[in-house]
Amino acid sequence: MGQRPYLLSFLLVALLPLARPLMAQIGGTAVVFLMIEPDSRSAGMGNAGVAVADNASAVFWNPAGLAYQTGTEFGLTHSNWLPEFNANLYYEYFVAKRHFRGWGTFGGHLTYLNLGEHEYRDAQNNDLGKFRSYDLAAGLSWGFKATDRLSVGTGARLIYSSLANVAVGTQKTNPGVSIGIDLGALYKLPKFWLGLTEVQYNLGFNLTNMGPKIQYSDSKQSDPIPTYLRFGHALTFGFDEYNKITLANDFSKILVRQRSTEICIDPADENTCTLEYSTDPFYKAIFSAWTPISVVTTATTDEEQVFETLSILDQLLISAGFEYWYRDLFAARAGYFYENPYNGDREFLTFGAGIRYNIVGVDFSYIYALEEHHPLANTMRFSLLLSLAR
């Protein structure tokens, strides 16, 4: 087997959890590890968190959430990624935040996805050695209060993706480098009472990973990074000083616009025609991605291609979560995540728990896939938190 099939094999492993049918929009993006939800808390709530964002992991969910936080906090998350593949992939996330009086709250993160070790062979199947593949991102975020009710936030990250450092034919495959910019907002309505229950209602918005395309070779081919819009709301019911429940609901969309152009050597002969694909730059895709798309539902050598048109609503990812706290010491969580079968095909339940004691916190989450043998089935995350003086 030649060099390129080996390269594509682990690229597909990286893309599988987010793009099972590759004809969906996400199939046109690179560095999809940027979309992996990092903290066990929101992961246990069905991946809902844009309107919660009240710990250091707000740098991922919504940097505007940093504005309402004080003190210093550190967090570390570990997950064996895609355990069903038994491929020794793992995900690490380190995050920290600190409040500076008069300036707001700053956060930083380091994200690492290990994609394992791979063989490198030539066209004659000769063993040319091994190489390791990984994705890495590091960034800073800042959140501040625009008013007592409204906060805004921003962030930037450097992205480094080392899939292979080998020669593929006459082309050299290099690590890809890009940057991503985030913008977020969080609005907290005044607290109100439902009977004897105090209620807090939040609205959140986060536009993340706006940046240039990433390139892995010395050819002109490049792929967009996954610009991602997340918006949602959260209701927190404070029943008394011991019991509190939060209900959160997020909607999100990948802002990628892929186009195809038919190129014919001989316009009179359709056998000489091929399709060339391109994607809009992020500053155009933010607007052009809001259109229905056609995806292939059947494509074999024996059957004609069958297309399905996905509306804007079909392209939305839906997260819903529940969290119960007892005396801010113990938490129980559950959630649901849904993605259209022709636009990623992820559907699962999540469960989680957390404890807090003094300055230490521990969170855990688990994915229960509703489809048998799904790549994300049985994925677990473990998070350790350290919260210092406020």
Coordinates of C-alpha atoms in Angstrom, one line a residue:
M1 CA 0.0 0.0 0.0
G2 CA 1.3 3.5 -0.9
Q3 CA 2.0 6.4 1.4
R4 CA -1.2 8.4 0.9
P5 CA -3.6 5.6 2.1
Y6 CA -1.7 5.4 5.3
L7 CA -2.0 9.2 5.7
L8 CA -5.7 9.1 5.0
S9 CA -6.3 6.3 7.5
F10 CA -5.4 8.3 10.6
L11 CA -7.0 11.4 9.2
L12 CA -10.3 9.5 9.1
V13 CA -9.8 8.4 12.7
A14 CA -9.5 12.0 13.7
L15 CA -12.6 13.0 11.8
L16 CA -14.9 10.1 12.6
P17 CA -16.4 11.3 15.9
L18 CA -17.6 14.5 14.2
A19 CA -18.3 13.4 10.7
R20 CA -19.5 9.9 10.2
P21 CA -21.0 10.6 6.8
L22 CA -18.2 12.5 5.1
M23 CA -20.6 14.3 2.7
A24 CA -21.8 16.5 5.5
Q25 CA -20.4 20.0 6.0
I26 CA -17.9 19.0 8.7
G27 CA -16.2 16.7 6.1
G28 CA -14.6 19.9 4.6
T29 CA -12.8 21.0 7.8
A30 CA -9.5 20.2 9.4
V31 CA -8.5 20.2 13.1
V32 CA -11.9 19.1 14.4
F33 CA -10.3 18.4 17.8
L34 CA -11.1 22.1 18.4
M35 CA -14.7 21.1 18.8
I36 CA -14.2 18.4 21.4
E37 CA -15.9 19.6 24.6
P38 CA -13.1 19.8 27.2
D39 CA -14.6 19.7 30.7
S40 CA -16.4 16.9 32.3
R41 CA -19.1 19.1 33.8
S42 CA -20.7 20.4 30.6
A43 CA -19.9 17.1 28.9
G44 CA -22.1 15.4 31.5
M45 CA -24.9 17.9 30.6
G46 CA -25.3 16.8 27.0
N47 CA -22.5 19.3 25.9
A48 CA -24.6 22.3 26.9
G49 CA -22.7 25.2 28.5
V50 CA -22.7 28.5 26.5
A51 CA -25.2 30.1 29.0
V52 CA -23.6 28.5 32.1
A53 CA -19.9 29.2 31.6
D54 CA -19.2 29.9 35.3
N55 CA -15.8 28.2 35.7
A56 CA -12.4 28.3 34.0
S57 CA -13.6 26.3 31.1
A58 CA -15.6 29.3 30.0
V59 CA -12.6 29.9 27.7
F60 CA -14.1 27.1 25.6
W61 CA -17.9 27.6 26.1
N62 CA -18.1 31.3 26.3
P63 CA -15.3 33.7 27.2
A64 CA -17.9 36.3 28.3
G65 CA -18.6 34.0 31.3
L66 CA -15.2 34.8 32.7
A67 CA -16.4 38.3 33.5
Y68 CA -18.5 37.2 36.4
Q69 CA -15.8 35.1 38.0
T70 CA -13.2 36.1 40.6
G71 CA -10.2 34.4 42.2
T72 CA -7.9 31.9 40.6
E73 CA -8.8 28.4 39.3
F74 CA -6.9 25.6 37.5
G75 CA -8.4 22.6 35.7
L76 CA -7.1 19.5 34.1
T77 CA -9.2 17.1 32.0
H78 CA -8.2 13.6 30.6
S79 CA -10.1 11.3 28.3
N80 CA -9.2 8.2 26.4
W81 CA -10.6 9.2 23.1
L82 CA -12.7 6.9 20.9
P83 CA -12.3 3.9 23.3
E84 CA -14.3 1.7 20.9
F85 CA -11.4 1.8 18.5
N86 CA -8.8 0.7 21.1
A87 CA -6.3 2.9 19.2
N88 CA -4.5 4.5 22.1
L89 CA -5.9 7.9 21.4
Y90 CA -6.2 10.4 24.3
Y91 CA -7.2 13.9 24.9
E92 CA -5.7 16.3 27.5
Y93 CA -7.0 19.8 28.4
F94 CA -5.4 22.3 30.9
V95 CA -7.1 25.5 31.7
A96 CA -6.6 28.4 34.2
K97 CA -8.2 31.7 35.0
R98 CA -7.4 34.6 37.2
H99 CA -9.3 37.8 38.0
F100 CA -7.6 41.2 38.0
R101 CA -9.5 44.0 39.7
G102 CA -10.5 46.7 37.3
W103 CA -9.5 44.7 34.2
G104 CA -11.8 41.7 34.2
T105 CA -10.9 38.0 34.2
F106 CA -8.3 36.3 32.0
G107 CA -8.1 32.7 31.1
G108 CA -5.7 30.4 29.2
H109 CA -5.8 26.9 27.9
L110 CA -3.6 24.2 26.4
T111 CA -5.4 21.4 24.4
Y112 CA -3.7 18.2 23.2
L113 CA -5.0 15.3 21.2
N114 CA -2.7 12.3 20.7
L115 CA -3.5 10.5 17.4
G116 CA -1.0 7.7 18.0
E117 CA 1.9 6.2 16.1
H118 CA 1.7 5.2 12.5
E119 CA 3.8 3.3 10.0
Y120 CA 5.3 5.0 7.0
R121 CA 5.6 2.8 3.8
D122 CA 6.4 3.5 0.2
A123 CA 4.5 2.3 -2.9
Q124 CA 6.3 -1.1 -2.7
N125 CA 5.1 -1.5 0.9
N126 CA 8.7 -1.1 2.3
D127 CA 8.8 -0.1 5.9
L128 CA 10.3 3.4 6.1
G129 CA 9.8 3.9 9.8
K130 CA 7.2 5.3 12.1
F131 CA 5.9 8.7 13.0
R132 CA 3.6 10.2 15.7
S133 CA 0.5 12.4 15.0
Y134 CA -1.0 14.9 17.3
D135 CA -3.0 18.2 17.4
L136 CA -2.2 21.0 19.8
A137 CA -3.8 24.4 20.6
A138 CA -2.9 27.1 23.1
G139 CA -4.8 30.3 23.7
L140 CA -5.7 33.2 25.9
S141 CA -9.2 34.6 26.7
W142 CA -10.6 37.7 28.4
G143 CA -14.0 38.5 29.8
F144 CA -15.3 41.8 31.2
K145 CA -18.6 43.3 32.2
A146 CA -20.1 45.8 29.7
T147 CA -23.0 46.4 32.2
D148 CA -24.2 44.8 35.4
R149 CA -26.2 42.3 33.2
L150 CA -24.2 42.0 30.1
S151 CA -20.7 40.7 29.7
V152 CA -18.6 40.2 26.6
G153 CA -15.5 38.2 25.9
T154 CA -12.9 37.3 23.4
G155 CA -10.1 34.9 22.9
A156 CA -7.4 33.8 20.5
R157 CA -5.6 30.5 20.0
L158 CA -2.6 29.2 18.1
I159 CA -3.3 25.9 16.3
Y160 CA -0.6 23.4 15.5
S161 CA -1.5 20.1 13.8
S162 CA 1.2 17.6 13.1
L163 CA -0.4 14.7 11.2
A164 CA 2.7 13.6 9.4
N165 CA 6.1 14.9 8.6
V166 CA 6.9 12.7 5.5
A167 CA 7.2 13.0 1.8
V168 CA 4.0 11.9 -0.2
G169 CA 5.2 11.4 -3.8
T170 CA 6.9 14.6 -4.8
Q171 CA 5.2 16.7 -2.1
K172 CA 6.3 17.2 1.5
T173 CA 3.7 16.9 4.2
N174 CA 4.3 19.4 6.9
P175 CA 2.6 20.3 10.2
G176 CA -0.3 22.7 9.7
V177 CA -0.5 26.1 11.6
S178 CA -3.4 28.5 12.0
I179 CA -5.0 30.8 14.5
G180 CA -8.6 31.1 15.8
I181 CA -10.4 34.0 17.3
D182 CA -13.5 33.8 19.6
L183 CA -16.2 36.4 20.4
G184 CA -18.8 35.8 23.1
A185 CA -21.6 37.5 25.0
L186 CA -23.6 36.5 28.1
Y187 CA -26.7 38.3 29.4
K188 CA -28.1 37.6 32.9
L189 CA -31.6 38.7 33.5
P190 CA -32.6 40.0 36.9
K191 CA -33.4 37.2 39.3
F192 CA -37.1 36.6 39.8
W193 CA -39.3 34.4 42.0
L194 CA -41.5 31.5 41.0
G195 CA -43.5 30.9 44.2
L196 CA -40.8 30.4 46.8
T197 CA -38.1 29.5 44.3
E198 CA -35.5 32.1 43.2
V199 CA -34.7 31.8 39.4
Q200 CA -31.8 33.0 37.3
Y201 CA -32.1 33.1 33.5
N202 CA -29.1 33.5 31.3
L203 CA -28.7 33.9 27.5
G204 CA -25.3 33.0 25.9
F205 CA -23.7 33.4 22.5
N206 CA -20.2 32.3 21.3
L207 CA -18.6 32.5 17.8
T208 CA -15.4 30.5 17.9
N209 CA -12.4 29.5 15.7
M210 CA -12.6 32.4 13.2
G211 CA -9.3 32.1 11.3
P212 CA -7.5 31.3 8.1
K213 CA -7.4 27.9 6.5
I214 CA -4.8 25.4 7.4
Q215 CA -2.4 23.8 5.0
Y216 CA -0.4 20.5 5.4
S217 CA 1.6 20.3 2.2
D218 CA 3.5 22.5 -0.2
S219 CA 0.6 22.3 -2.7
K220 CA -2.1 25.0 -2.8
Q221 CA -4.6 22.8 -1.1
S222 CA -5.9 24.0 2.3
D223 CA -8.8 23.3 4.5
P224 CA -10.9 25.6 6.8
I225 CA -10.7 25.3 10.5
P226 CA -14.1 24.6 12.1
T227 CA -15.7 28.0 12.7
Y228 CA -18.5 27.3 15.2
L229 CA -21.5 29.2 16.4
R230 CA -23.1 28.2 19.7
F231 CA -26.1 30.0 21.4
G232 CA -28.4 29.0 24.1
H233 CA -30.0 29.6 27.5
A234 CA -29.9 28.3 31.0
L235 CA -32.4 28.4 34.0
T236 CA -31.1 28.0 37.5
F237 CA -33.7 27.3 40.3
G238 CA -32.4 28.0 43.8
F239 CA -34.9 26.1 46.0
D240 CA -33.1 26.8 49.2
E241 CA -29.6 27.1 50.6
Y242 CA -29.0 23.3 50.0
N243 CA -30.7 22.5 46.7
K244 CA -30.1 24.0 43.3
I245 CA -31.0 22.8 39.7
T246 CA -29.8 24.2 36.4
L247 CA -31.5 23.4 33.1
A248 CA -29.3 24.3 30.0
N249 CA -30.1 24.1 26.3
D250 CA -27.6 24.9 23.5
F251 CA -28.0 25.1 19.7
S252 CA -24.9 25.1 17.5
K253 CA -23.8 25.1 13.9
I254 CA -20.6 24.6 12.0
L255 CA -20.1 27.7 9.8
V256 CA -18.5 26.0 6.7
R257 CA -19.7 26.6 3.2
Q258 CA -18.4 24.1 0.6
R259 CA -18.9 24.6 -3.1
S260 CA -18.4 22.4 -6.1
T261 CA -17.5 23.3 -9.7
E262 CA -17.6 21.0 -12.7
I263 CA -14.5 21.1 -14.8
C264 CA -14.6 19.5 -18.2
I265 CA -11.7 18.9 -20.6
D266 CA -14.2 18.3 -23.4
P267 CA -17.6 20.0 -22.6
A268 CA -19.3 17.7 -25.1
D269 CA -18.1 14.5 -23.3
E270 CA -19.3 14.1 -19.7
N271 CA -16.7 11.4 -19.1
T272 CA -14.0 14.1 -19.1
C273 CA -15.8 16.1 -16.4
T274 CA -14.8 16.1 -12.8
L275 CA -16.0 18.1 -9.7
E276 CA -13.6 20.4 -7.9
Y277 CA -14.4 21.4 -4.4
S278 CA -13.6 24.6 -2.5
T279 CA -14.7 26.3 0.7
D280 CA -15.4 29.9 1.5
P281 CA -13.0 31.7 3.8
F282 CA -14.3 32.1 7.3
Y283 CA -15.4 35.7 7.0
K284 CA -17.7 34.7 4.1
A285 CA -18.8 31.4 5.6
I286 CA -20.1 33.1 8.7
F287 CA -22.9 34.4 6.3
S288 CA -22.9 32.0 3.4
A289 CA -23.2 28.9 5.6
W290 CA -26.9 29.8 6.4
T291 CA -28.3 28.0 3.4
P292 CA -29.8 24.5 2.8
I293 CA -27.3 21.9 1.7
S294 CA -27.5 18.7 -0.3
V295 CA -25.8 15.6 1.0
V296 CA -25.3 12.2 -0.6
T297 CA -27.3 9.5 1.2
T298 CA -26.4 6.6 -1.2
A299 CA -23.2 6.4 -3.3
T300 CA -22.0 3.1 -4.6
T301 CA -20.7 1.9 -7.9
D302 CA -23.9 0.0 -8.5
E303 CA -26.5 2.6 -7.6
E304 CA -27.2 6.1 -8.5
Q305 CA -26.4 8.8 -6.0
V306 CA -29.4 9.8 -3.8
F307 CA -29.4 13.3 -2.3
E308 CA -31.0 14.7 0.8
T309 CA -31.6 18.4 1.3
L310 CA -30.9 19.6 4.8
S311 CA -32.6 22.8 6.0
I312 CA -31.0 25.2 8.4
L313 CA -32.8 23.5 11.3
D314 CA -31.5 20.1 10.1
Q315 CA -28.0 21.5 10.3
L316 CA -28.3 22.6 14.0
L317 CA -26.7 20.5 16.7
I318 CA -28.9 20.3 19.8
S319 CA -27.7 19.9 23.4
A320 CA -29.9 19.7 26.5
G321 CA -28.6 19.2 30.1
F322 CA -29.6 19.0 33.7
E323 CA -27.5 19.6 36.8
Y324 CA -28.4 19.2 40.5
W325 CA -26.3 20.6 43.3
Y326 CA -26.6 19.7 47.0
R327 CA -25.0 22.4 49.2
D328 CA -22.5 23.1 46.5
L329 CA -20.7 19.9 47.5
F330 CA -22.2 17.2 45.3
A331 CA -23.6 17.4 41.8
A332 CA -25.5 14.9 39.6
R333 CA -25.8 15.6 35.9
A334 CA -27.5 14.2 32.8
G335 CA -28.1 15.3 29.2
Y336 CA -29.0 14.6 25.6
F337 CA -27.2 15.4 22.4
Y338 CA -28.7 15.2 18.8
E339 CA -27.3 15.7 15.3
N340 CA -29.1 14.9 12.1
P341 CA -28.2 11.5 10.7
Y342 CA -27.1 13.1 7.4
N343 CA -25.1 15.8 9.1
G344 CA -22.8 13.9 11.5
D345 CA -25.2 11.3 13.0
R346 CA -24.4 11.7 16.6
E347 CA -27.1 11.0 19.2
F348 CA -26.3 10.0 22.8
L349 CA -27.2 10.4 26.4
T350 CA -24.7 11.7 28.9
F351 CA -24.3 11.3 32.6
G352 CA -22.0 12.9 35.1
A353 CA -21.2 13.7 38.7
G354 CA -19.1 16.1 40.6
I355 CA -17.8 16.8 44.2
R356 CA -16.3 19.9 45.7
Y357 CA -14.4 19.9 49.0
N358 CA -12.5 23.0 50.2
I359 CA -10.4 24.1 47.2
V360 CA -10.5 20.8 45.3
G361 CA -13.1 19.6 42.8
V362 CA -13.5 16.4 40.8
D363 CA -15.9 15.9 37.8
F364 CA -16.7 12.8 35.8
S365 CA -18.8 12.3 32.6
Y366 CA -19.9 9.3 30.5
I367 CA -21.4 9.0 27.0
Y368 CA -24.1 6.4 26.4
A369 CA -24.5 6.1 22.6
L370 CA -27.9 5.3 21.3
E371 CA -26.5 3.6 18.3
E372 CA -24.6 0.3 18.7
H373 CA -20.9 0.4 18.0
H374 CA -20.8 4.2 17.8
P375 CA -17.2 5.6 17.9
L376 CA -18.1 7.8 20.9
A377 CA -19.7 5.0 23.0
N378 CA -18.4 4.6 26.5
T379 CA -16.2 7.8 26.3
M380 CA -15.4 9.0 29.8
R381 CA -13.8 12.3 30.9
F382 CA -12.2 13.0 34.2
S383 CA -11.6 16.6 35.4
L384 CA -9.6 17.9 38.4
L385 CA -10.2 21.5 39.6
L386 CA -8.2 23.6 42.0
S387 CA -10.0 26.9 43.1
L388 CA -7.9 29.3 45.1
A389 CA -8.9 32.3 47.2
R390 CA -11.3 34.7 45.6

